[in-house]
Coordinates of N, CA, C and O in Angstrom, one line a residue:
X599 N 5.4 -76.5 -54.4 CA 5.1 -78.0 -54.2 C 5.2 -78.9 -55.0 O 5.9 -80.2 -55.2
X600 N 4.3 -79.0 -55.8 CA 4.3 -80.3 -57.0 C 5.6 -79.8 -58.2 O 5.6 -80.9 -59.0
X601 N 5.8 -78.7 -57.9 CA 6.6 -79.0 -59.4 C 8.0 -79.3 -58.6 O 8.7 -80.1 -59.4
X602 N 8.9 -79.6 -57.1 CA 9.7 -80.5 -56.6 C 9.7 -81.6 -56.3 O 10.0 -82.6 -56.4
X603 N 8.2 -81.7 -55.9 CA 7.8 -83.4 -55.9 C 7.3 -84.3 -57.2 O 6.5 -85.7 -56.3
X604 N 6.8 -84.0 -57.9 CA 6.3 -84.6 -59.2 C 7.4 -84.2 -60.2 O 8.1 -83.2 -60.5
X605 N 7.0 -85.4 -61.7 CA 7.8 -85.5 -62.8 C 6.7 -85.5 -64.1 O 5.5 -86.4 -63.6
X606 N 6.2 -84.9 -64.9 CA 5.7 -84.9 -65.8 C 6.2 -86.2 -66.7 O 6.9 -86.3 -67.5
X607 N 5.2 -87.1 -67.1 CA 5.5 -88.4 -67.7 C 5.1 -88.4 -69.1 O 5.1 -88.8 -70.0
X608 N 3.5 -87.2 -69.3 CA 2.9 -87.5 -70.3 C 1.9 -85.8 -70.4 O 2.5 -85.6 -69.2
X609 N 1.6 -85.2 -71.3 CA 0.8 -84.6 -72.0 C 0.1 -84.0 -72.9 O 0.8 -84.7 -73.8
X610 N -1.3 -84.1 -72.9 CA -1.6 -83.9 -74.1 C -2.5 -83.4 -73.8 O -3.2 -82.9 -73.3
X611 N -3.2 -82.6 -75.2 CA -4.6 -81.5 -75.6 C -5.8 -82.9 -76.0 O -5.9 -82.9 -77.1
X612 N -6.6 -83.2 -75.2 CA -8.1 -83.9 -76.0 C -8.4 -82.7 -76.8 O -8.4 -81.7 -76.5
X613 N -8.7 -83.4 -77.7 CA -10.3 -83.0 -78.5 C -11.3 -82.3 -77.9 O -11.7 -83.0 -76.9
X614 N -11.6 -82.0 -78.4 CA -12.6 -80.8 -77.7 C -12.9 -81.1 -76.1 O -13.5 -81.3 -75.4
X615 N -11.8 -80.3 -75.3 CA -10.9 -80.2 -74.5 C -10.5 -79.5 -74.0 O -9.3 -78.5 -74.9
X616 N -10.8 -78.2 -73.1 CA -10.3 -76.9 -72.8 C -9.3 -76.3 -72.3 O -8.8 -75.1 -72.1
X617 N -8.4 -77.4 -72.0 CA -7.2 -77.1 -71.5 C -5.9 -79.1 -71.4 O -6.2 -79.6 -72.7
X618 N -5.0 -78.2 -71.6 CA -3.9 -79.2 -72.0 C -3.9 -79.8 -70.1 O -3.4 -79.9 -69.3
X619 N -3.6 -81.5 -70.7 CA -3.9 -82.3 -69.0 C -2.1 -83.3 -69.4 O -1.8 -83.4 -69.8
X620 N -1.7 -82.9 -67.9 CA -0.1 -83.6 -67.4 C -0.9 -84.4 -66.5 O -1.3 -84.0 -65.1
X621 N 0.4 -85.5 -66.9 CA 0.0 -87.0 -66.1 C 1.4 -86.5 -65.4 O 2.8 -86.9 -65.8
X622 N 1.3 -86.5 -63.7 CA 2.9 -86.4 -63.2 C 2.8 -87.9 -62.2 O 1.9 -88.4 -62.0
X623 N 4.0 -88.1 -61.9 CA 4.9 -89.5 -61.2 C 5.0 -88.8 -59.7 O 6.0 -87.2 -60.0
X624 N 4.4 -89.1 -58.9 CA 4.8 -89.0 -57.2 C 7.0 -88.8 -57.3 O 7.4 -90.4 -57.8
X625 N 7.5 -88.0 -57.5 CA 8.9 -88.8 -57.4 C 9.4 -89.5 -55.8 O 10.4 -89.8 -56.3
X626 N 9.0 -89.3 -54.7 CA 9.1 -89.8 -54.0 C 8.7 -91.4 -53.6 O 9.3 -92.7 -53.2
X627 N 8.1 -91.8 -55.0 CA 7.4 -93.1 -54.9 C 8.5 -94.2 -56.2 O 7.9 -93.9 -57.0
X628 N 9.3 -94.4 -56.0 CA 10.4 -95.1 -56.1 C 10.0 -96.8 -56.3 O 10.2 -97.7 -57.9
X629 N 8.6 -97.4 -56.1 CA 9.6 -98.6 -56.2 C 7.7 -99.0 -57.2 O 6.7 -98.5 -56.9
X630 N 7.5 -100.1 -57.6 CA 6.3 -100.3 -58.6 C 4.9 -100.3 -58.0 O 4.2 -99.8 -58.2
X631 N 5.5 -100.9 -57.1 CA 4.0 -101.4 -55.8 C 3.4 -100.2 -54.9 O 2.4 -99.6 -54.5
X632 N 4.2 -98.8 -55.6 CA 3.7 -98.0 -54.4 C 3.5 -96.3 -55.2 O 3.9 -95.4 -55.3
X633 N 3.8 -96.8 -56.7 CA 3.3 -95.4 -57.6 C 1.9 -94.9 -57.2 O 1.2 -95.0 -57.4
X634 N 2.2 -93.5 -57.5 CA 0.8 -92.3 -57.1 C 1.1 -91.8 -58.6 O 2.2 -91.3 -58.7
X635 N 0.8 -90.7 -59.4 CA 0.7 -90.3 -60.2 C -1.3 -89.4 -60.4 O -2.1 -89.4 -59.7
X636 N 0.1 -88.1 -60.4 CA -1.0 -86.7 -60.0 C -1.0 -86.0 -61.6 O -0.3 -85.8 -62.2
X637 N -2.5 -86.0 -62.3 CA -3.1 -85.6 -63.0 C -3.6 -84.2 -62.5 O -4.1 -84.1 -62.1
X638 N -3.0 -83.3 -63.7 CA -2.9 -82.2 -63.4 C -3.3 -80.8 -64.9 O -3.0 -81.5 -65.9
X639 N -4.5 -79.7 -64.6 CA -4.7 -79.1 -66.1 C -3.5 -78.1 -65.4 O -3.2 -77.5 -65.2
X640 N -3.1 -78.0 -67.0 CA -1.7 -77.1 -67.4 C -2.7 -75.4 -67.0 O -1.8 -75.2 -66.1
X641 N -3.5 -74.8 -67.0 CA -4.1 -73.7 -67.0 C -3.9 -73.9 -64.9 O -3.9 -72.7 -64.3
X642 N -4.5 -74.8 -64.7 CA -3.7 -74.5 -62.6 C -2.7 -74.4 -62.4 O -2.8 -73.9 -61.3
X643 N -1.9 -75.6 -62.7 CA -0.2 -75.5 -62.9 C 0.1 -73.8 -62.7 O 0.9 -72.9 -61.9
X644 N -0.5 -73.1 -64.1 CA 0.1 -71.4 -64.3 C -0.3 -70.6 -63.0 O -0.6 -70.1 -62.7
X645 N -1.3 -71.2 -62.4 CA -2.3 -70.4 -61.1 C -1.4 -70.7 -60.1 O -1.0 -69.9 -59.3
X646 N -0.7 -71.8 -60.0 CA -0.3 -72.5 -58.7 C 1.0 -71.6 -58.3 O 1.6 -71.5 -57.1
X647 N 1.9 -71.0 -59.6 CA 3.0 -70.2 -59.6 C 2.6 -69.0 -58.5 O 3.9 -68.6 -57.7
X648 N 1.8 -68.5 -58.6 CA 1.0 -67.7 -57.2 C 0.9 -67.8 -56.0 O 0.9 -67.0 -54.9
X649 N -0.1 -69.5 -56.1 CA -0.6 -69.9 -54.8 C 0.0 -70.9 -54.2 O -0.4 -71.4 -53.0
X650 N 0.7 -71.4 -54.8 CA 1.4 -73.3 -54.8 C 0.4 -74.1 -54.1 O 0.8 -75.3 -54.1
X651 N -0.6 -73.6 -54.5 CA -2.2 -74.8 -54.6 C -2.6 -75.4 -55.7 O -2.9 -74.9 -56.3
X652 N -2.7 -76.6 -55.7 CA -3.0 -77.1 -57.2 C -3.9 -78.2 -56.9 O -3.5 -79.1 -56.2
X653 N -5.0 -78.1 -57.3 CA -6.2 -78.8 -57.5 C -5.4 -80.0 -58.4 O -6.0 -79.8 -59.4
X654 N -5.6 -81.0 -57.5 CA -5.7 -82.1 -58.8 C -6.7 -82.5 -59.7 O -8.1 -82.2 -59.1
X655 N -6.9 -82.7 -61.0 CA -7.8 -83.2 -61.8 C -8.1 -84.8 -61.7 O -9.5 -85.2 -61.6
X656 N -7.3 -85.5 -61.3 CA -7.2 -86.6 -61.1 C -6.4 -87.1 -60.1 O -4.7 -86.9 -60.9
X657 N -6.4 -88.7 -60.0 CA -5.2 -89.4 -59.2 C -5.4 -90.7 -59.5 O -6.5 -91.5 -59.3
X658 N -4.3 -91.3 -59.7 CA -4.3 -92.8 -59.8 C -3.3 -93.8 -59.2 O -2.4 -93.2 -58.8
X659 N -3.9 -95.1 -58.8 CA -3.0 -95.9 -57.9 C -2.8 -96.9 -58.8 O -3.6 -97.2 -59.5
X660 N -1.8 -97.4 -58.6 CA -1.4 -98.8 -59.5 C -2.1 -100.4 -58.1 O -1.0 -100.0 -57.0
X661 N -2.8 -101.1 -58.2 CA -2.6 -102.0 -57.2 C -3.2 -103.2 -58.2 O -3.5 -104.3 -58.9
X662 N -2.1 -104.1 -57.5 CA -1.4 -105.1 -58.7 C -1.4 -105.3 -59.8 O -0.6 -104.1 -60.0
X663 N -2.4 -105.7 -60.8 CA -2.4 -105.3 -62.0 C -2.7 -104.4 -62.9 O -3.1 -104.1 -63.6
X664 N -3.9 -103.6 -61.7 CA -5.1 -103.3 -61.7 C -4.9 -100.8 -61.4 O -4.3 -101.1 -60.6
X665 N -5.2 -100.8 -62.4 CA -5.4 -99.2 -62.2 C -6.4 -98.5 -61.6 O -7.3 -98.7 -62.5
X666 N -6.0 -97.8 -60.1 CA -7.5 -97.0 -59.8 C -7.4 -96.2 -59.9 O -6.5 -95.4 -59.2
X667 N -8.1 -95.1 -60.3 CA -8.7 -93.4 -60.0 C -9.1 -93.7 -58.5 O -10.0 -93.8 -57.9
X668 N -8.1 -93.4 -57.8 CA -8.3 -92.7 -56.3 C -9.0 -91.0 -55.6 O -10.0 -90.9 -55.4
X669 N -8.5 -90.3 -57.6 CA -9.2 -89.3 -57.1 C -10.6 -88.8 -58.9 O -9.5 -89.2 -59.7
X670 N -11.5 -89.0 -58.9 CA -12.4 -88.8 -60.6 C -12.0 -87.8 -60.7 O -12.4 -86.7 -59.5
X671 N -12.2 -87.7 -62.2 CA -12.1 -85.8 -62.4 C -13.7 -85.4 -62.3 O -13.9 -84.2 -62.3
X672 N -14.9 -86.2 -62.3 CA -15.7 -85.9 -62.6 C -16.3 -85.5 -61.1 O -17.3 -84.0 -61.1
X673 N -15.5 -85.1 -60.2 CA -15.7 -85.2 -58.4 C -15.1 -83.9 -58.4 O -15.5 -83.0 -57.6
X674 N -13.5 -83.9 -59.1 CA -13.0 -82.7 -58.7 C -13.3 -81.1 -59.6 O -13.2 -80.6 -59.4
X675 N -13.8 -81.7 -60.5 CA -14.2 -80.5 -61.6 C -15.9 -80.8 -62.1 O -16.1 -81.5 -63.2
X676 N -16.9 -81.1 -61.7 CA -17.9 -81.4 -61.9 C -18.9 -80.7 -62.9 O -19.5 -81.2 -63.3
X677 N -18.6 -79.4 -63.3 CA -18.8 -78.2 -64.4 C -18.3 -78.5 -65.4 O -18.5 -78.4 -66.7
X678 N -16.9 -79.8 -65.7 CA -16.4 -79.7 -66.8 C -16.9 -81.3 -67.1 O -16.6 -82.1 -66.6
X679 N -16.8 -81.0 -69.0 CA -17.7 -82.3 -69.5 C -16.0 -83.2 -70.0 O -15.2 -83.0 -70.7
X680 N -15.8 -84.5 -69.0 CA -14.6 -85.1 -69.3 C -14.9 -86.3 -70.0 O -16.0 -87.4 -69.5
X681 N -15.1 -86.7 -71.5 CA -15.2 -87.8 -71.9 C -14.1 -89.4 -71.6 O -13.2 -88.6 -70.9
X682 N -14.4 -90.2 -72.3 CA -13.8 -91.4 -71.4 C -12.4 -91.8 -72.4 O -11.6 -91.7 -72.3
X683 N -12.7 -90.4 -73.0 CA -11.4 -90.5 -74.2 C -10.3 -90.3 -73.6 O -8.9 -90.3 -73.6
X684 N -10.4 -89.3 -72.7 CA -9.3 -88.2 -72.0 C -8.8 -89.3 -70.7 O -8.2 -89.5 -70.1
X685 N -10.2 -90.1 -69.9 CA -9.6 -90.9 -69.2 C -9.0 -92.0 -69.9 O -8.2 -92.6 -68.7
X686 N -8.6 -92.7 -71.2 CA -8.7 -93.7 -71.4 C -7.0 -93.0 -71.8 O -5.7 -93.5 -71.7
X687 N -6.8 -91.4 -72.1 CA -5.2 -90.9 -72.4 C -4.4 -91.1 -71.0 O -3.3 -91.4 -71.2
X688 N -5.3 -90.7 -69.8 CA -4.6 -90.9 -69.0 C -4.2 -92.1 -68.8 O -2.9 -92.2 -69.0
X689 N -5.4 -93.1 -68.8 CA -4.6 -94.3 -68.3 C -3.9 -94.9 -69.2 O -2.7 -95.1 -69.4
X690 N -3.2 -94.9 -70.8 CA -2.4 -95.2 -71.5 C -1.2 -94.2 -70.9 O 0.2 -95.2 -70.6
X691 N -1.2 -93.6 -70.9 CA 0.4 -92.8 -70.4 C 0.9 -93.0 -69.2 O 1.7 -93.9 -69.1
X692 N 0.0 -93.6 -68.1 CA 0.4 -94.1 -67.3 C 0.6 -95.8 -66.7 O 1.4 -95.9 -66.8
X693 N -0.2 -96.5 -68.4 CA 0.8 -97.7 -69.0 C 1.9 -98.0 -69.2 O 2.4 -98.9 -69.0
X694 N 1.9 -97.1 -70.1 CA 3.2 -96.9 -70.7 C 4.3 -96.8 -69.9 O 5.2 -97.1 -70.2
X695 N 3.7 -95.7 -69.4 CA 5.3 -95.7 -68.0 C 5.1 -96.6 -67.4 O 6.6 -96.8 -67.6
X696 N 4.4 -97.3 -66.8 CA 5.0 -98.9 -65.9 C 5.3 -99.4 -66.7 O 6.0 -100.5 -66.5
X697 N 5.0 -99.7 -68.1 CA 5.5 -100.8 -69.1 C 6.8 -100.1 -69.3 O 7.9 -100.9 -69.1
X698 N 7.1 -99.5 -69.4 CA 8.5 -98.7 -69.8 C 10.0 -98.9 -68.5 O 11.1 -98.7 -68.8
X699 N 9.3 -98.1 -67.3 CA 10.0 -98.1 -66.5 C 10.1 -99.6 -65.8 O 11.5 -99.9 -65.0
X700 N 9.1 -100.1 -65.1 CA 9.0 -101.2 -64.8 C 8.8 -103.0 -65.0 O 8.8 -103.4 -65.2
X701 N 8.6 -102.8 -66.3 CA 8.4 -103.9 -67.4 C 7.1 -104.4 -66.4 O 7.0 -106.2 -67.0
X702 N 6.2 -103.9 -66.3 CA 4.3 -104.2 -66.1 C 4.0 -103.3 -66.6 O 3.8 -102.8 -67.5
X703 N 2.9 -104.8 -66.9 CA 1.4 -104.0 -67.4 C 0.3 -104.3 -66.7 O 0.2 -104.4 -65.4
X704 N -0.2 -102.6 -66.5 CA -1.8 -102.7 -66.7 C -3.0 -102.3 -66.6 O -2.6 -102.5 -68.1
X705 N -4.1 -102.6 -66.0 CA -5.3 -102.5 -66.9 C -5.8 -101.4 -66.0 O -6.0 -101.9 -64.9
X706 N -7.1 -101.3 -66.5 CA -8.0 -100.6 -66.1 C -9.3 -101.2 -65.8 O -9.6 -102.1 -65.6
X707 N -9.2 -100.4 -64.3 CA -10.9 -101.0 -63.6 C -11.8 -100.7 -63.3 O -13.1 -100.8 -63.1
X708 N -11.9 -98.9 -63.3 CA -12.7 -98.3 -63.2 C -13.8 -97.6 -64.1 O -14.8 -97.5 -64.1
X709 N -13.2 -97.5 -65.7 CA -13.8 -96.7 -66.4 C -15.3 -97.6 -67.2 O -16.0 -97.1 -67.5
X710 N -14.6 -98.6 -67.5 CA -15.0 -99.9 -69.5 C -15.3 -101.0 -68.2 O -14.8 -102.0 -66.8
X711 N -16.3 -101.7 -68.1 CA -17.1 -103.5 -68.4 C -15.1 -104.0 -68.1 O -14.8 -103.7 -69.1
X712 N -15.2 -105.1 -67.3 CA -14.0 -105.9 -67.2 C -14.0 -106.4 -68.6 O -13.2 -106.7 -69.4
X713 N -14.9 -107.2 -69.0 CA -15.4 -107.8 -70.4 C -14.7 -107.1 -71.8 O -13.5 -107.5 -72.8
X714 N -15.1 -105.6 -71.9 CA -14.9 -104.9 -72.7 C -13.6 -104.7 -73.0 O -13.0 -104.5 -74.2
X715 N -13.2 -103.9 -71.8 CA -11.8 -104.0 -71.9 C -11.0 -105.4 -72.2 O -9.6 -105.0 -72.8
X716 N -11.6 -106.2 -71.9 CA -10.0 -106.8 -72.5 C -9.9 -107.4 -73.9 O -9.2 -108.1 -74.4
X717 N -11.0 -107.5 -74.1 CA -11.8 -107.5 -75.4 C -10.8 -106.3 -76.9 O -10.1 -106.5 -77.2
X718 N -10.8 -104.9 -76.1 CA -11.0 -104.2 -76.8 C -9.5 -102.6 -76.7 O -9.1 -102.1 -77.6
X719 N -9.8 -103.1 -75.2 CA -8.5 -102.1 -74.6 C -7.3 -102.3 -73.6 O -7.5 -101.9 -72.7
X720 N -7.0 -103.7 -73.7 CA -5.3 -103.9 -73.2 C -4.4 -102.3 -73.3 O -4.7 -102.1 -74.8
X721 N -4.1 -102.3 -72.2 CA -3.3 -101.2 -72.1 C -1.8 -101.6 -72.6 O -1.5 -102.7 -72.1

């Protein structure tokens, strides 16, 4: 199902992380206000060929200009150490897609304080 209903917008291997991260977009969501991004781990996708069930690493939606994690990696994989660098890379992938596809800029709301984000981490 995930292979039929999503497309990969980015994939990367973070430093000191045990797996490839794939940022996927739901194909059925065509309007910028309704975008849903599902982040998966490559090893889970390899297992899905046999089971068709993929546990999302994270899920992200766009509300206004804000990017929000609706499913957090720390909740999905509590035993896996997920650094802010991984989350920032995911955010940057989504921000680039939104800018390239919809000419819309989005900003993080969940990971860092708003002040430090505005000063240093504009997506």
